[in-house]
Amino acid sequence: TTGRIGASGKTAGGTVSVAATDDAIILGQIDASSANGMGGTIVVTGTEVVVGPTALLNASGGTDGGNIFLGGDYQGNDPGLKNSQNTTVAAGAVLRADGVSGDGGTVVVWSDGRTDFAGSASARSEGQVGRGGLVEVSGRQELAFSGLVNTEASSGQDGILLLDPENVFIGAGGLEIANLVAALATSNVIVHTSPV
């Protein structure tokens, strides 16, 4: 998609699902935000999922943030969602699941093969009592992480960035040190390796 898909609402964000039988390429805007209520849900699945440099996916809410699932659900464990083989979030792409008065939402960027993440994702909480959300960026086999993630909470209860591939390579083409250091300023970072 290169245009704009909207499912925003005043009291609650809607649900937008892009399910491709082959490749899902997002170059435009998907808006499932809510001005006064909880953010909605954005799901993008396909054999290959590509979120291009001009894409903006927004599931933020006036209360709690919503959900964004690219290439699968948390750790690829939802049988109801087709896991991608590879997922790419390009530099310039923006994923938002922020909460204004409540908790930050959830952003999952997943693949069963390789995930390349160079964009930005946020699941912040701007409220005085809310908690930061969860951002998982993982490839079951490989992960290249050079993007920016923010799960900061104004209350001090920052959220979590989970990096969960089978193998972790630190350095060029893998997990970029500068980006991990930047993430530590706004998120509790967990790097976990596990067998396929």
Coordinates of N, CA and C in Angstrom, one line a residue:
T1 N 0.8 -1.2 0.0 CA 0.0 0.0 0.0 C 0.9 1.2 0.0
T2 N 0.5 2.2 -0.8 CA 1.2 3.5 -0.8 C 0.4 4.7 -0.4
G3 N -0.9 4.5 -0.1 CA -1.7 5.6 0.3 C -1.9 5.6 1.8
R4 N -3.1 5.9 2.2 CA -3.4 6.0 3.6 C -4.6 5.2 3.9
I5 N -4.5 4.3 5.0 CA -5.6 3.5 5.5 C -5.9 4.0 6.9
G6 N -7.2 4.4 7.1 CA -7.6 5.0 8.4 C -8.6 4.2 9.1
A7 N -8.4 3.9 10.4 CA -9.4 3.3 11.2 C -9.3 4.0 12.6
S8 N -9.0 5.3 12.6 CA -8.9 6.0 13.9 C -10.3 6.3 14.4
G9 N -10.4 6.6 15.7 CA -11.6 6.9 16.3 C -11.4 7.8 17.5
K10 N -12.5 8.5 18.0 CA -12.4 9.3 19.1 C -12.3 8.5 20.4
T11 N -13.1 7.5 20.5 CA -13.2 6.7 21.8 C -12.4 5.5 21.8
A12 N -12.0 5.0 20.6 CA -11.1 3.8 20.5 C -10.6 3.7 19.0
G13 N -9.4 3.3 18.9 CA -8.9 3.0 17.5 C -9.4 1.7 17.0
G14 N -9.5 1.6 15.7 CA -10.0 0.4 15.0 C -8.9 -0.6 14.8
T15 N -9.2 -1.6 13.9 CA -8.3 -2.6 13.6 C -8.0 -2.6 12.1
V16 N -6.8 -2.6 11.7 CA -6.4 -2.7 10.3 C -5.5 -3.9 10.1
S17 N -5.9 -4.8 9.2 CA -5.2 -6.0 8.9 C -4.8 -6.1 7.4
V18 N -3.5 -6.2 7.2 CA -3.1 -6.4 5.8 C -2.5 -7.8 5.7
A19 N -3.1 -8.7 5.0 CA -2.7 -10.1 5.0 C -2.4 -10.4 3.5
A20 N -1.1 -10.5 3.2 CA -0.7 -10.8 1.8 C -0.4 -12.3 1.7
T21 N -0.8 -12.9 0.6 CA -0.4 -14.3 0.3 C 1.1 -14.4 -0.1
D22 N 1.6 -13.3 -0.6 CA 3.1 -13.3 -0.9 C 3.8 -12.2 -0.1
D23 N 4.1 -11.1 -0.8 CA 4.8 -10.0 -0.1 C 3.8 -8.9 0.3
A24 N 4.0 -8.4 1.5 CA 3.3 -7.2 2.0 C 4.2 -6.0 2.1
I25 N 4.0 -5.0 1.3 CA 4.9 -3.9 1.2 C 4.1 -2.6 1.6
I26 N 4.5 -2.0 2.7 CA 3.8 -0.8 3.2 C 4.7 0.4 3.0
L27 N 4.2 1.4 2.2 CA 5.0 2.6 1.9 C 4.2 3.8 2.4
G28 N 2.9 3.7 2.7 CA 2.1 4.8 3.1 C 1.8 4.9 4.6
Q29 N 0.6 5.3 4.9 CA 0.2 5.5 6.3 C -0.9 4.6 6.7
I30 N -0.8 4.0 7.9 CA -1.9 3.2 8.5 C -2.2 3.8 9.8
D31 N -3.4 4.3 10.0 CA -3.7 5.1 11.2 C -4.9 4.3 11.9
A32 N -4.5 3.8 13.1 CA -5.5 3.1 14.0 C -5.5 3.8 15.4
S33 N -5.2 5.0 15.4 CA -5.1 5.8 16.6 C -6.4 6.2 17.2
S34 N -6.4 6.7 18.4 CA -7.6 7.2 19.1 C -7.2 8.5 19.8
A35 N -8.0 9.5 19.6 CA -7.7 10.8 20.3 C -8.0 10.7 21.8
N36 N -9.1 10.0 22.2 CA -9.5 10.0 23.6 C -9.5 8.6 24.3
G37 N -9.4 7.6 23.5 CA -9.4 6.2 24.1 C -8.2 5.4 23.8
M38 N -8.3 4.1 23.8 CA -7.2 3.2 23.6 C -6.9 3.1 22.1
G39 N -5.6 3.1 21.8 CA -5.2 2.9 20.4 C -5.7 1.6 19.9
G40 N -5.8 1.5 18.6 CA -6.2 0.3 17.9 C -5.1 -0.7 17.6
T41 N -5.4 -1.6 16.6 CA -4.4 -2.6 16.3 C -4.1 -2.6 14.8
I42 N -2.9 -2.8 14.5 CA -2.4 -2.9 13.1 C -1.7 -4.2 12.9
V43 N -2.1 -5.0 11.9 CA -1.4 -6.3 11.7 C -1.0 -6.3 10.2
V44 N 0.2 -6.7 10.0 CA 0.7 -6.8 8.6 C 1.4 -8.2 8.5
T45 N 0.9 -9.1 7.7 CA 1.5 -10.4 7.5 C 1.7 -10.7 6.0
G46 N 2.6 -11.6 5.7 CA 2.9 -12.0 4.4 C 4.2 -12.9 4.4
T47 N 4.5 -13.5 3.3 CA 5.8 -14.2 3.3 C 6.9 -13.3 3.5
E48 N 6.9 -12.2 2.9 CA 7.9 -11.1 3.2 C 7.1 -9.9 3.6
V49 N 7.5 -9.2 4.7 CA 6.9 -8.0 5.1 C 8.0 -6.9 5.0
V50 N 7.6 -5.8 4.3 CA 8.6 -4.7 4.1 C 7.8 -3.4 4.4
V51 N 8.4 -2.7 5.4 CA 7.8 -1.4 5.8 C 8.9 -0.4 5.3
G52 N 8.5 0.4 4.3 CA 9.4 1.3 3.6 C 9.7 2.6 4.3
P53 N 10.6 3.4 3.8 CA 11.1 4.5 4.4 C 10.1 5.7 4.6
T54 N 9.0 5.6 3.8 CA 8.0 6.7 3.9 C 6.8 6.2 4.7
A55 N 6.9 5.1 5.4 CA 5.7 4.5 6.1 C 5.6 5.1 7.5
L56 N 4.3 5.3 7.9 CA 4.0 5.7 9.2 C 2.8 4.8 9.7
L57 N 3.0 4.0 10.7 CA 2.0 3.2 11.3 C 1.7 3.7 12.7
N58 N 0.5 4.1 13.0 CA 0.2 4.7 14.2 C -1.0 4.1 14.9
A59 N -0.7 3.5 16.1 CA -1.8 2.8 16.9 C -1.7 3.4 18.3
S60 N -1.4 4.7 18.4 CA -1.4 5.4 19.6 C -2.8 5.7 20.2
G61 N -2.9 6.0 21.5 CA -4.2 6.3 22.1 C -4.1 7.4 23.1
G62 N -5.2 8.1 23.2 CA -5.3 9.1 24.2 C -5.2 8.6 25.6
T63 N -5.6 7.3 25.8 CA -5.4 6.6 27.1 C -4.2 5.7 26.9
D64 N -4.5 4.4 26.6 CA -3.4 3.4 26.4 C -3.0 3.3 24.9
G65 N -1.8 3.0 24.7 CA -1.4 2.7 23.3 C -1.9 1.4 22.8
G66 N -2.0 1.2 21.6 CA -2.6 0.0 21.0 C -1.5 -1.0 20.6
N67 N -1.7 -1.7 19.5 CA -0.8 -2.8 19.1 C -0.4 -2.7 17.6
I68 N 0.9 -3.0 17.4 CA 1.3 -3.2 16.0 C 2.1 -4.5 15.9
F69 N 1.6 -5.4 15.0 CA 2.2 -6.7 14.7 C 2.7 -6.8 13.3
L70 N 4.0 -6.8 13.1 CA 4.5 -7.0 11.7 C 5.2 -8.3 11.6
G71 N 4.7 -9.2 10.7 CA 5.4 -10.4 10.5 C 5.1 -11.5 11.5
G72 N 4.2 -11.2 12.5 CA 3.9 -12.2 13.5 C 3.6 -11.5 14.8
D73 N 3.2 -12.3 15.8 CA 2.9 -11.9 17.2 C 4.1 -12.1 18.1
Y74 N 4.0 -11.9 19.3 CA 5.1 -12.0 20.3 C 5.8 -13.3 20.2
Q75 N 7.1 -13.2 19.9 CA 8.0 -14.4 19.7 C 7.5 -15.4 18.7
G76 N 6.6 -14.9 17.8 CA 6.1 -15.7 16.7 C 5.2 -16.8 17.1
N77 N 4.6 -16.7 18.3 CA 3.9 -17.8 18.9 C 2.3 -17.8 18.7
D78 N 1.8 -16.9 17.9 CA 0.4 -16.9 17.7 C 0.0 -17.7 16.4
P79 N -0.6 -18.9 16.6 CA -0.9 -19.7 15.4 C -2.0 -19.0 14.5
G80 N -2.6 -18.0 15.0 CA -3.6 -17.3 14.2 C -3.0 -16.3 13.3
L81 N -1.7 -16.0 13.4 CA -1.1 -15.0 12.5 C 0.0 -15.8 11.8
K82 N 0.0 -15.5 10.5 CA 1.0 -16.1 9.6 C 2.4 -15.4 9.9
N83 N 3.4 -16.2 10.3 CA 4.7 -15.6 10.4 C 5.4 -15.4 9.1
S84 N 6.0 -14.2 9.0 CA 6.8 -14.0 7.7 C 8.1 -14.7 7.7
Q85 N 8.6 -14.9 6.5 CA 10.0 -15.5 6.5 C 11.0 -14.5 6.7
N86 N 10.8 -13.2 6.2 CA 11.7 -12.1 6.5 C 10.9 -10.9 6.6
T87 N 11.4 -10.0 7.5 CA 10.7 -8.7 7.8 C 11.8 -7.6 7.8
T88 N 11.4 -6.5 7.0 CA 12.3 -5.4 7.0 C 11.6 -4.1 7.3
V89 N 12.1 -3.3 8.3 CA 11.6 -2.0 8.6 C 12.7 -1.0 8.2
A90 N 12.5 -0.3 7.2 CA 13.6 0.6 6.6 C 13.8 1.8 7.4
A91 N 15.0 2.4 7.3 CA 15.3 3.7 7.9 C 14.3 4.7 7.4
G92 N 13.8 5.5 8.3 CA 12.7 6.5 8.0 C 11.3 6.0 8.3
A93 N 11.1 4.7 8.4 CA 9.8 4.2 8.8 C 9.5 4.4 10.3
V94 N 8.3 4.7 10.6 CA 7.9 5.1 12.0 C 6.8 4.2 12.4
L95 N 7.0 3.6 13.6 CA 5.9 2.7 14.2 C 5.6 3.4 15.6
R96 N 4.3 3.7 15.8 CA 3.9 4.3 17.1 C 2.8 3.6 17.8
A97 N 3.0 3.3 19.1 CA 1.9 2.7 19.9 C 2.0 3.4 21.3
D98 N 2.0 4.7 21.3 CA 2.2 5.5 22.5 C 0.8 5.7 23.2
G99 N 0.9 5.8 24.5 CA -0.2 6.1 25.4 C -0.1 7.5 26.0
V100 N -1.1 8.3 26.0 CA -1.0 9.6 26.5 C -1.2 9.7 28.0
S101 N -2.4 9.2 28.5 CA -2.6 9.3 29.9 C -2.4 7.9 30.6
G102 N -2.3 6.9 29.8 CA -2.2 5.5 30.3 C -0.9 4.9 29.9
D103 N -0.9 3.6 29.7 CA 0.3 2.8 29.4 C 0.6 2.8 27.9
G104 N 1.9 2.6 27.6 CA 2.3 2.4 26.2 C 1.8 1.1 25.7
G105 N 1.8 1.0 24.4 CA 1.2 -0.2 23.8 C 2.3 -1.3 23.5
T106 N 2.1 -2.0 22.4 CA 2.9 -3.2 22.1 C 3.3 -3.0 20.6
V107 N 4.6 -3.2 20.3 CA 5.0 -3.2 18.9 C 5.9 -4.5 18.7
V108 N 5.5 -5.4 17.8 CA 6.2 -6.6 17.5 C 6.7 -6.6 16.1
V109 N 8.0 -6.7 15.9 CA 8.5 -6.9 14.5 C 9.2 -8.2 14.5
W110 N 8.6 -9.2 13.7 CA 9.0 -10.6 13.8 C 9.2 -11.2 12.4
S111 N 10.1 -12.2 12.4 CA 10.1 -13.1 11.2 C 10.7 -14.5 11.7
D112 N 10.4 -15.5 10.9 CA 10.9 -16.8 11.2 C 12.4 -16.9 10.7
G113 N 12.7 -16.0 9.8 CA 14.1 -16.0 9.2 C 14.9 -14.9 9.7
R114 N 15.0 -13.8 8.9 CA 15.8 -12.7 9.2 C 15.0 -11.4 9.3
T115 N 15.2 -10.6 10.3 CA 14.6 -9.3 10.5 C 15.7 -8.2 10.4
D116 N 15.4 -7.2 9.6 CA 16.3 -6.1 9.5 C 15.4 -4.9 10.0
F117 N 15.9 -4.2 11.0 CA 15.2 -3.1 11.6 C 16.1 -1.9 11.7
A118 N 15.7 -0.9 10.8 CA 16.5 0.4 10.8 C 15.6 1.6 11.0
G119 N 14.3 1.4 11.3 CA 13.4 2.4 11.5 C 13.3 2.9 12.9
S120 N 12.2 3.4 13.3 CA 12.0 3.8 14.7 C 10.6 3.3 15.2
A121 N 10.6 2.9 16.5 CA 9.4 2.3 17.1 C 9.3 2.9 18.5
S122 N 8.1 3.3 18.9 CA 7.8 3.9 20.2 C 6.6 3.3 20.8
A123 N 6.7 3.0 22.1 CA 5.5 2.5 22.9 C 5.6 3.3 24.2
R124 N 5.7 4.6 24.2 CA 5.9 5.4 25.3 C 4.6 5.6 26.1
S125 N 4.8 6.1 27.4 CA 3.7 6.5 28.2 C 4.0 8.0 28.6
E126 N 3.0 8.8 28.3 CA 3.2 10.3 28.6 C 2.5 10.6 29.9
G127 N 1.8 9.7 30.5 CA 1.0 10.0 31.7 C 1.9 9.9 32.9
Q128 N 1.4 10.5 34.0 CA 2.2 10.5 35.3 C 2.1 9.2 36.0
V129 N 1.2 8.3 35.7 CA 1.1 7.0 36.3 C 1.3 5.8 35.4
G130 N 1.3 6.0 34.1 CA 1.4 4.9 33.2 C 2.8 4.3 33.1
R131 N 2.8 3.1 32.5 CA 4.0 2.4 32.2 C 4.4 2.4 30.8
G132 N 5.6 2.3 30.5 CA 6.1 2.2 29.1 C 5.6 0.8 28.6
G133 N 5.5 0.7 27.3 CA 5.1 -0.6 26.7 C 6.2 -1.5 26.3
L134 N 5.9 -2.4 25.4 CA 6.8 -3.5 25.0 C 7.1 -3.3 23.5
V135 N 8.3 -3.3 23.1 CA 8.7 -3.4 21.7 C 9.6 -4.7 21.6
E136 N 9.2 -5.6 20.8 CA 10.0 -6.8 20.4 C 10.5 -6.7 19.0
V137 N 11.8 -6.7 18.8 CA 12.3 -6.8 17.4 C 13.2 -8.0 17.3
S138 N 12.7 -9.0 16.6 CA 13.4 -10.3 16.6 C 13.2 -11.0 15.2
G139 N 14.2 -11.8 14.9 CA 14.2 -12.7 13.8 C 14.5 -14.1 14.5
R140 N 13.7 -15.1 14.2 CA 14.0 -16.4 14.8 C 15.4 -16.8 14.6
Q141 N 15.9 -16.5 13.4 CA 17.3 -17.0 13.1 C 18.3 -15.8 13.1
E142 N 17.9 -14.7 12.5 CA 18.9 -13.6 12.4 C 18.2 -12.3 12.6
L143 N 19.0 -11.3 13.2 CA 18.5 -10.0 13.4 C 19.6 -9.0 13.2
A144 N 19.2 -8.0 12.3 CA 20.1 -6.8 12.2 C 19.3 -5.6 12.7
F145 N 19.9 -5.0 13.8 CA 19.2 -3.9 14.5 C 20.0 -2.7 14.4
S146 N 19.6 -1.7 13.7 CA 20.3 -0.4 13.7 C 19.3 0.8 13.8
G147 N 18.1 0.5 14.3 CA 17.0 1.5 14.5 C 17.0 2.1 15.8
L148 N 15.9 2.8 16.1 CA 15.7 3.5 17.4 C 14.4 3.0 18.0
V149 N 14.5 2.8 19.3 CA 13.3 2.3 20.1 C 13.1 3.2 21.3
N150 N 11.9 3.5 21.7 CA 11.6 4.3 22.8 C 10.4 3.8 23.6
T151 N 10.6 3.3 24.8 CA 9.5 2.8 25.6 C 9.4 3.6 26.9
E152 N 9.9 4.9 26.9 CA 10.0 5.7 28.1 C 8.7 6.0 28.7
A153 N 8.6 6.2 30.0 CA 7.4 6.6 30.7 C 7.7 7.8 31.5
S154 N 6.8 8.8 31.5 CA 7.0 10.0 32.3 C 7.0 9.6 33.8
S155 N 6.3 8.5 34.1 CA 6.2 8.1 35.5 C 7.5 7.5 36.0
G156 N 8.5 7.2 35.1 CA 9.7 6.5 35.4 C 9.6 5.0 35.3
Q157 N 8.4 4.5 34.9 CA 8.3 3.1 34.7 C 8.4 2.7 33.3
D158 N 9.7 2.8 32.8 CA 10.0 2.6 31.4 C 9.6 1.2 31.0
G159 N 9.3 1.0 29.7 CA 9.0 -0.3 29.2 C 10.1 -1.1 28.8
I160 N 9.9 -2.1 27.9 CA 10.9 -3.1 27.6 C 11.1 -3.1 26.1
L161 N 12.4 -3.2 25.7 CA 12.8 -3.6 24.3 C 13.4 -5.0 24.4
L162 N 12.8 -5.9 23.7 CA 13.2 -7.3 23.7 C 13.8 -7.6 22.3
L163 N 15.1 -8.1 22.3 CA 15.8 -8.5 21.1 C 16.0 -10.0 21.3
D164 N 15.3 -10.9 20.5 CA 15.2 -12.3 20.8 C 15.5 -13.2 19.6
P165 N 16.6 -13.1 19.0 CA 16.9 -14.0 17.9 C 17.7 -15.2 18.4
E166 N 17.8 -16.2 17.5 CA 18.6 -17.4 17.8 C 20.1 -17.0 18.1
N167 N 20.6 -16.2 17.2 CA 22.0 -15.8 17.3 C 22.1 -14.3 17.3
V168 N 23.0 -13.7 18.1 CA 23.2 -12.3 18.2 C 24.6 -12.0 17.7
F169 N 24.7 -11.1 16.7 CA 26.0 -10.6 16.3 C 26.0 -9.1 16.6
I170 N 27.1 -8.7 17.3 CA 27.2 -7.3 17.7 C 28.2 -6.6 16.8
G171 N 27.8 -5.5 16.2 CA 28.7 -4.8 15.3 C 27.9 -4.5 14.0
A172 N 28.7 -4.1 13.0 CA 28.1 -3.7 11.7 C 27.4 -4.9 11.1
G173 N 26.1 -4.7 10.7 CA 25.3 -5.7 10.1 C 24.6 -6.5 11.1
G174 N 24.8 -6.3 12.4 CA 24.2 -7.0 13.5 C 23.5 -6.0 14.4
L175 N 23.7 -6.2 15.7 CA 23.2 -5.2 16.7 C 24.2 -4.1 16.8
E176 N 23.8 -2.9 16.4 CA 24.7 -1.7 16.4 C 24.8 -1.2 17.8
I177 N 26.1 -1.1 18.3 CA 26.4 -0.7 19.7 C 25.7 0.7 20.0
A178 N 25.9 1.6 19.1 CA 25.3 3.0 19.4 C 23.8 2.9 19.6
N179 N 23.1 2.1 18.8 CA 21.7 2.0 18.9 C 21.2 1.3 20.2
L180 N 22.0 0.3 20.6 CA 21.7 -0.3 21.9 C 21.9 0.6 23.0
V181 N 23.0 1.4 23.0 CA 23.2 2.4 24.0 C 22.1 3.5 24.1
A182 N 21.7 3.9 22.9 CA 20.5 4.9 22.8 C 19.3 4.3 23.4
A183 N 19.0 3.0 23.1 CA 17.8 2.4 23.6 C 17.8 2.3 25.1
L184 N 19.0 2.1 25.7 CA 19.1 1.9 27.2 C 18.7 3.2 27.9
A185 N 18.7 4.3 27.2 CA 18.3 5.6 27.8 C 16.8 5.7 28.0
T186 N 16.1 4.9 27.2 CA 14.6 5.1 27.3 C 13.9 3.8 27.5
S187 N 14.6 2.7 27.6 CA 13.9 1.4 27.7 C 14.8 0.4 28.5
N188 N 14.1 -0.6 29.1 CA 14.8 -1.7 29.7 C 15.1 -2.7 28.6
V189 N 16.4 -2.9 28.3 CA 16.7 -3.7 27.1 C 17.0 -5.1 27.5
I190 N 16.4 -6.1 26.9 CA 16.6 -7.5 27.1 C 17.1 -8.1 25.8
V191 N 18.3 -8.7 25.8 CA 18.8 -9.4 24.7 C 18.8 -10.9 25.1
H192 N 18.0 -11.7 24.3 CA 17.9 -13.1 24.7 C 18.1 -14.0 23.5
T193 N 18.9 -15.0 23.6 CA 19.2 -15.9 22.5 C 18.6 -17.3 22.9
S194 N 18.0 -17.9 21.9 CA 17.4 -19.2 22.1 C 17.4 -20.1 20.9
P195 N 17.5 -21.4 21.0 CA 17.5 -22.2 19.8 C 16.2 -22.2 19.1
V196 N 16.3 -22.4 17.8 CA 15.0 -22.5 17.0 C 14.1 -23.6 17.4

